[in-house]
CSV table of C-alpha atoms in Angstrom, one decimal:
chain,number,residue,atom,x,y,z
A,298,UNK,CA,13.4,-19.7,1.5
A,299,UNK,CA,10.8,-22.1,2.8
A,300,UNK,CA,8.4,-22.0,-0.1
A,301,UNK,CA,11.1,-22.7,-2.7
A,302,UNK,CA,12.5,-25.5,-0.5
A,303,UNK,CA,9.2,-27.2,-0.1
A,304,UNK,CA,9.1,-27.5,-3.9
A,305,UNK,CA,12.8,-28.3,-4.3
A,306,UNK,CA,13.4,-25.2,-6.2
A,307,UNK,CA,16.4,-22.9,-6.4
A,308,UNK,CA,15.1,-19.4,-5.4
A,309,UNK,CA,14.8,-17.5,-8.6
A,310,UNK,CA,12.4,-14.6,-9.4
A,311,UNK,CA,11.4,-16.0,-12.8
A,312,UNK,CA,9.6,-19.4,-12.6
A,313,UNK,CA,8.2,-21.9,-15.2
A,314,UNK,CA,4.6,-22.1,-14.1
A,315,UNK,CA,4.0,-25.6,-15.7
A,316,UNK,CA,7.0,-27.0,-13.8
A,317,UNK,CA,5.8,-25.3,-10.6
A,318,UNK,CA,2.3,-26.9,-11.0
A,319,UNK,CA,3.8,-30.3,-11.6
A,320,UNK,CA,6.1,-30.0,-8.6
A,321,UNK,CA,3.1,-28.9,-6.4
A,322,UNK,CA,0.9,-31.8,-7.6
A,323,UNK,CA,3.7,-34.4,-7.1
A,324,UNK,CA,4.6,-33.3,-3.6
A,325,UNK,CA,1.0,-32.8,-2.6
A,326,UNK,CA,0.3,-36.5,-3.5
A,327,UNK,CA,3.4,-37.6,-1.7
A,328,UNK,CA,2.3,-35.8,1.5
A,329,UNK,CA,-1.4,-36.3,1.2
A,330,UNK,CA,-2.7,-36.9,4.8
A,331,UNK,CA,-4.8,-39.8,3.6
A,332,UNK,CA,-1.6,-41.7,2.9
A,333,UNK,CA,-0.6,-41.3,6.6
A,334,UNK,CA,-3.8,-42.6,8.2
A,335,UNK,CA,-2.0,-45.5,9.7
A,336,UNK,CA,1.2,-43.7,10.4
A,337,UNK,CA,2.3,-42.4,13.8
A,338,UNK,CA,0.9,-39.2,15.2
A,339,UNK,CA,4.1,-37.4,14.6
A,340,UNK,CA,4.2,-38.5,11.0
A,341,UNK,CA,0.5,-37.4,10.6
A,342,UNK,CA,1.4,-34.0,12.0
A,343,UNK,CA,4.3,-33.7,9.6
A,344,UNK,CA,2.1,-34.6,6.6
A,345,UNK,CA,-0.5,-32.0,7.6
A,346,UNK,CA,2.2,-29.4,8.1
A,347,UNK,CA,3.8,-30.1,4.7
A,348,UNK,CA,0.5,-30.0,3.0
A,349,UNK,CA,-0.2,-26.6,4.4
A,350,UNK,CA,3.2,-25.3,3.4
A,351,UNK,CA,2.8,-26.7,-0.1
A,352,UNK,CA,-0.5,-24.9,-0.5
A,353,UNK,CA,0.9,-21.6,0.7
A,354,UNK,CA,4.0,-22.0,-1.4
A,355,UNK,CA,2.0,-22.8,-4.6
A,356,UNK,CA,-0.5,-19.9,-4.0
A,357,UNK,CA,2.4,-17.5,-3.4
A,358,UNK,CA,4.8,-18.6,-6.1
A,359,UNK,CA,2.4,-19.0,-9.0
A,360,UNK,CA,1.6,-15.2,-8.8
A,361,UNK,CA,4.5,-13.1,-10.0
A,362,UNK,CA,3.6,-10.1,-7.7
A,363,UNK,CA,3.0,-12.3,-4.6
A,364,UNK,CA,6.2,-14.2,-5.5
A,365,UNK,CA,8.3,-11.1,-5.8
A,366,UNK,CA,6.8,-9.7,-2.5
A,367,UNK,CA,7.7,-13.0,-0.8
A,368,UNK,CA,11.2,-13.0,-2.2
A,369,UNK,CA,11.9,-9.4,-1.1
A,370,UNK,CA,10.5,-10.1,2.4
A,371,UNK,CA,12.8,-13.0,2.8
A,372,UNK,CA,15.6,-10.7,1.8
A,373,UNK,CA,14.6,-8.1,4.4
A,374,UNK,CA,13.0,-5.7,1.9
A,375,UNK,CA,9.3,-5.8,2.7
A,376,UNK,CA,7.0,-3.0,1.5
A,377,UNK,CA,6.4,-1.2,4.8
A,378,UNK,CA,7.9,2.2,5.2
A,379,UNK,CA,9.2,2.6,1.7
A,380,UNK,CA,8.8,5.9,-0.1
A,381,UNK,CA,6.6,6.6,-3.1
A,382,UNK,CA,7.9,9.1,-5.7
A,383,UNK,CA,6.2,12.6,-5.2
A,384,UNK,CA,5.0,12.8,-8.9
A,385,UNK,CA,3.2,9.5,-8.5
A,386,UNK,CA,1.5,10.6,-5.3
A,387,UNK,CA,0.4,13.9,-7.0
A,388,UNK,CA,-1.0,11.9,-9.9
A,389,UNK,CA,-2.8,9.4,-7.7
A,390,UNK,CA,-4.2,12.2,-5.6
A,391,UNK,CA,-5.6,14.1,-8.7
A,392,UNK,CA,-7.2,11.0,-10.1
A,393,UNK,CA,-8.8,10.2,-6.8
A,394,UNK,CA,-10.2,13.7,-6.8
A,395,UNK,CA,-11.7,13.1,-10.2
A,396,UNK,CA,-13.1,9.8,-9.0
A,397,UNK,CA,-14.8,11.6,-6.1
A,398,UNK,CA,-16.4,14.1,-8.5
A,399,UNK,CA,-18.0,11.3,-10.4
A,400,UNK,CA,-19.1,9.6,-7.2
A,401,UNK,CA,-20.9,12.8,-6.3
A,402,UNK,CA,-22.8,12.6,-9.6
A,403,UNK,CA,-20.9,15.0,-11.9
A,404,UNK,CA,-21.1,13.2,-15.2
A,405,UNK,CA,-18.6,15.6,-16.9
A,406,UNK,CA,-15.9,13.6,-15.1
A,407,UNK,CA,-16.8,10.4,-16.9
A,408,UNK,CA,-14.8,11.0,-20.1
A,409,UNK,CA,-11.8,11.8,-17.9
A,410,UNK,CA,-12.3,8.6,-16.0
A,411,UNK,CA,-12.6,6.4,-19.1
A,412,UNK,CA,-9.4,8.0,-20.3
A,413,UNK,CA,-7.8,7.5,-16.9
A,414,UNK,CA,-8.8,3.8,-16.9
A,415,UNK,CA,-7.1,3.3,-20.3
A,416,UNK,CA,-4.0,5.2,-19.2
A,417,UNK,CA,-3.7,3.4,-15.9
A,418,UNK,CA,-4.5,0.0,-17.5
A,419,UNK,CA,-1.5,0.7,-19.9
A,420,UNK,CA,0.6,1.7,-16.9
A,421,UNK,CA,-0.2,-1.6,-15.1
A,422,UNK,CA,0.7,-3.6,-18.2
A,423,UNK,CA,4.0,-1.8,-18.5
A,424,UNK,CA,4.7,-2.4,-14.8
A,425,UNK,CA,4.2,-6.1,-15.4
A,426,UNK,CA,6.6,-6.0,-18.3
A,427,UNK,CA,9.1,-4.2,-16.1
A,428,UNK,CA,8.7,-6.9,-13.5
A,429,UNK,CA,9.5,-9.6,-16.0
A,430,UNK,CA,12.6,-7.8,-17.1
A,431,UNK,CA,13.8,-7.2,-13.5
A,432,UNK,CA,13.2,-10.9,-12.8
A,433,UNK,CA,15.5,-12.1,-15.5
A,434,UNK,CA,18.0,-9.4,-14.8
A,435,UNK,CA,18.3,-10.5,-11.2
A,436,UNK,CA,18.3,-14.2,-11.9
A,437,UNK,CA,21.1,-13.7,-14.4
A,438,UNK,CA,23.1,-11.4,-12.2
A,439,UNK,CA,21.9,-11.0,-8.6
A,440,UNK,CA,22.5,-7.6,-7.0
A,441,UNK,CA,21.0,-5.4,-4.2
A,442,UNK,CA,20.5,-2.6,-6.7
A,443,UNK,CA,18.2,-4.8,-8.8
A,444,UNK,CA,16.3,-5.8,-5.7
A,445,UNK,CA,15.8,-2.1,-4.8
A,446,UNK,CA,14.5,-1.4,-8.3
A,447,UNK,CA,12.2,-4.4,-7.9
A,448,UNK,CA,11.0,-2.9,-4.5
A,449,UNK,CA,10.2,0.5,-6.1
A,450,UNK,CA,8.5,-1.1,-9.1
A,451,UNK,CA,6.2,-3.2,-6.9
A,452,UNK,CA,5.3,-0.2,-4.8
A,453,UNK,CA,4.4,1.8,-7.9
A,454,UNK,CA,2.4,-1.1,-9.2
A,455,UNK,CA,0.4,-1.3,-6.0
A,456,UNK,CA,-0.8,2.3,-6.5
A,457,UNK,CA,-1.6,1.7,-10.1
A,458,UNK,CA,-3.5,-1.5,-9.4
A,459,UNK,CA,-5.6,0.3,-6.7
A,460,UNK,CA,-6.4,3.0,-9.2
A,461,UNK,CA,-7.5,0.6,-11.9
A,462,UNK,CA,-9.7,-1.2,-9.3
A,463,UNK,CA,-11.3,2.1,-8.1
A,464,UNK,CA,-11.8,3.5,-11.6
A,465,UNK,CA,-13.4,0.3,-12.8
A,466,UNK,CA,-15.7,0.2,-9.8
A,467,UNK,CA,-16.8,3.8,-10.3
A,468,UNK,CA,-17.4,3.3,-14.0
A,469,UNK,CA,-19.3,0.1,-13.3
A,470,UNK,CA,-21.5,1.7,-10.7
A,471,UNK,CA,-22.4,4.6,-13.0
A,472,UNK,CA,-23.1,2.5,-16.1
A,473,UNK,CA,-25.5,0.3,-13.9
A,474,UNK,CA,-27.5,3.4,-12.9
B,242,UNK,CA,-12.2,-5.8,12.2
B,243,UNK,CA,-14.1,-3.3,14.4
B,244,UNK,CA,-13.2,0.3,14.4
B,245,UNK,CA,-13.2,2.2,17.7
B,246,UNK,CA,-15.9,4.8,18.3
B,247,UNK,CA,-13.4,7.6,17.9
B,248,UNK,CA,-12.3,6.3,14.5
B,249,UNK,CA,-15.9,6.0,13.4
B,250,UNK,CA,-16.6,9.6,14.6
B,251,UNK,CA,-13.7,11.0,12.6
B,252,UNK,CA,-14.5,8.8,9.6
B,253,UNK,CA,-18.2,9.9,9.5
B,254,UNK,CA,-17.6,13.5,10.4
B,255,UNK,CA,-14.0,14.3,9.3
B,256,UNK,CA,-12.7,17.6,10.6
B,257,UNK,CA,-11.0,20.1,8.4
B,258,UNK,CA,-11.4,18.4,5.1
B,259,UNK,CA,-10.3,20.6,2.2
B,260,UNK,CA,-7.3,22.4,0.9
B,261,UNK,CA,-5.3,25.6,1.3
B,262,UNK,CA,-3.6,27.6,-1.4
B,263,UNK,CA,-0.4,25.8,-2.1
B,264,UNK,CA,1.2,29.0,-3.5
B,265,UNK,CA,0.6,30.9,-0.3
B,266,UNK,CA,4.1,31.4,1.3
B,267,UNK,CA,2.6,30.8,4.8
B,268,UNK,CA,1.1,27.5,3.8
B,269,UNK,CA,3.0,24.2,4.1
B,270,UNK,CA,1.9,21.2,2.2
B,271,UNK,CA,2.8,17.5,2.9
B,272,UNK,CA,1.8,14.8,0.5
B,273,UNK,CA,2.7,11.3,1.7
B,274,UNK,CA,1.7,7.7,0.7
B,275,UNK,CA,1.9,4.2,2.0
B,276,UNK,CA,2.8,1.8,-0.8
B,277,UNK,CA,1.8,-1.3,1.2
B,278,UNK,CA,-1.8,-0.3,1.0
B,279,UNK,CA,-1.9,2.4,-1.6
B,280,UNK,CA,-3.1,5.2,0.6
B,281,UNK,CA,-2.5,8.9,-0.2
B,282,UNK,CA,-2.6,11.7,2.4
B,283,UNK,CA,-2.3,15.4,1.8
B,284,UNK,CA,-2.0,17.6,4.9
B,285,UNK,CA,-1.6,21.4,4.9
B,286,UNK,CA,-0.9,24.0,7.6
B,287,UNK,CA,-1.3,27.8,7.5
B,288,UNK,CA,1.2,29.4,9.8
B,289,UNK,CA,1.1,33.0,11.2
B,290,UNK,CA,4.6,34.1,10.4
B,291,UNK,CA,4.9,36.5,13.3
B,292,UNK,CA,3.8,34.1,16.0
B,293,UNK,CA,4.7,30.8,14.5
B,294,UNK,CA,1.3,29.5,15.4
B,295,UNK,CA,-0.6,27.2,13.1
B,296,UNK,CA,-3.9,29.0,12.4
B,297,UNK,CA,-5.4,26.5,10.0
B,298,UNK,CA,-4.9,22.9,9.1
B,299,UNK,CA,-6.6,21.0,6.3
B,300,UNK,CA,-6.4,17.4,5.0
B,301,UNK,CA,-7.6,15.2,2.3
B,302,UNK,CA,-6.9,11.4,2.5
B,303,UNK,CA,-7.8,8.6,0.1
B,304,UNK,CA,-7.5,5.5,2.1
B,305,UNK,CA,-9.0,3.4,4.9
B,306,UNK,CA,-11.1,4.6,7.8
B,307,UNK,CA,-8.0,4.6,10.1
B,308,UNK,CA,-6.0,6.7,7.7
B,309,UNK,CA,-8.8,9.2,7.4
B,310,UNK,CA,-9.3,9.4,11.2
B,311,UNK,CA,-5.6,9.7,11.9
B,312,UNK,CA,-5.3,12.7,9.5
B,313,UNK,CA,-8.5,14.3,10.7
B,314,UNK,CA,-7.3,14.1,14.3
B,315,UNK,CA,-3.9,15.4,13.4
B,316,UNK,CA,-5.5,18.6,11.9
B,317,UNK,CA,-7.5,19.1,15.1
B,318,UNK,CA,-4.4,18.9,17.2
B,319,UNK,CA,-2.4,21.1,14.9
B,320,UNK,CA,-4.6,24.1,15.1
B,321,UNK,CA,-3.3,26.6,17.7
B,322,UNK,CA,0.0,24.8,18.1
B,323,UNK,CA,3.4,26.3,17.3
B,324,UNK,CA,5.4,24.8,14.6
B,325,UNK,CA,7.8,23.2,17.1
B,326,UNK,CA,4.9,21.8,19.2
B,327,UNK,CA,3.5,20.3,16.0
B,328,UNK,CA,6.7,18.5,15.3
B,329,UNK,CA,6.5,16.9,18.8
B,330,UNK,CA,3.3,15.0,17.8
B,331,UNK,CA,4.1,11.4,17.7
B,332,UNK,CA,2.3,8.6,15.9
B,333,UNK,CA,1.8,6.8,19.2
B,334,UNK,CA,-0.3,9.7,20.5
B,335,UNK,CA,-2.6,9.2,17.6
B,336,UNK,CA,-2.6,5.4,18.2
B,337,UNK,CA,-3.6,5.9,21.8
B,338,UNK,CA,-6.3,8.5,21.2
B,339,UNK,CA,-7.9,6.5,18.4
B,340,UNK,CA,-7.2,3.0,20.0
B,341,UNK,CA,-5.8,1.8,16.7
B,342,UNK,CA,-5.1,-1.9,16.5
B,343,UNK,CA,-1.6,-3.1,15.6
B,344,UNK,CA,-2.4,-3.6,11.9
B,345,UNK,CA,-3.5,0.0,11.6
B,346,UNK,CA,-0.4,1.6,13.3
B,347,UNK,CA,1.0,2.4,9.9
B,348,UNK,CA,-1.9,4.8,9.3
B,349,UNK,CA,-0.8,6.9,12.3
B,350,UNK,CA,2.8,6.8,11.1
B,351,UNK,CA,1.5,8.2,7.8
B,352,UNK,CA,-0.2,11.1,9.6
B,353,UNK,CA,3.0,11.9,11.6
B,354,UNK,CA,5.0,11.8,8.3
B,355,UNK,CA,2.4,14.2,6.7
B,356,UNK,CA,2.7,16.7,9.6
B,357,UNK,CA,6.5,16.6,9.3
B,358,UNK,CA,6.3,17.0,5.5
B,359,UNK,CA,3.9,19.9,5.8
B,360,UNK,CA,6.0,21.8,8.3
B,361,UNK,CA,9.2,21.1,6.4
B,362,UNK,CA,7.6,22.6,3.3
B,363,UNK,CA,6.5,25.7,5.3
B,364,UNK,CA,10.0,26.1,6.7
B,365,UNK,CA,11.6,25.8,3.3
B,366,UNK,CA,9.2,28.4,1.9
B,367,UNK,CA,9.6,30.8,4.7
B,368,UNK,CA,13.4,30.4,4.6
B,369,UNK,CA,14.3,29.0,8.0
């Protein structure tokens, strides 16, 4: 996996962020284009390319969700065309309906939305805890089953994160009025 | 990214927004989602059991403009079709009609999935 290789890392789902940052800074210094100003054109190109890869690698790997998505994509398990559980879709749909009511000015939905924000905030945190567990489980004993669980957990998290974003936005708009 | 005029038209004036009675045995409901963007789409058909013709189609979609336009167009096409004709609707037909760009093709796939899910549900309920 290119991003891990650029930082001389063994591909694992869990990463030490301090170590990651240190590796990124070290290698960025090493490949800094200023150091290649007198080098050949080919070497200058290589330095530029490495700098770009290092930036992408660091941006992706420092975020657990982006890292997991990258990892799964490299393993042929990207998010497109995966199914969401029906109960989750029903729940997401109902909350969106409640959001729409508030958007249309029905203040009675506000209490429901505050409650929903708390509930979905808690769901998001528990998703993040689940991710941490799955990371260590896979790193300790890699299996396709665990990767599939990771895929499902990330899909669910995406819905929850969107809901948290939408509820926050709606509550913010209404408190500003 | 610029939306085509047809997408904008469906987005600004969506056709057949709403819902049908889920408990009605002649109503089929399809609820589908796209985890990569977090869209949810509900599409319902009401079928005349003696003719097999779809008499009403309703949808409600929470998602981007292309997802709303794809499902709005789908309900327009469904009305007056037989169940089998409805199953022949392909996502590529929606892509062509709405001139969807490659990054929005998954919205049309979602609409096709919603049609199939709604018809499956109707078939299960009516026992064939």
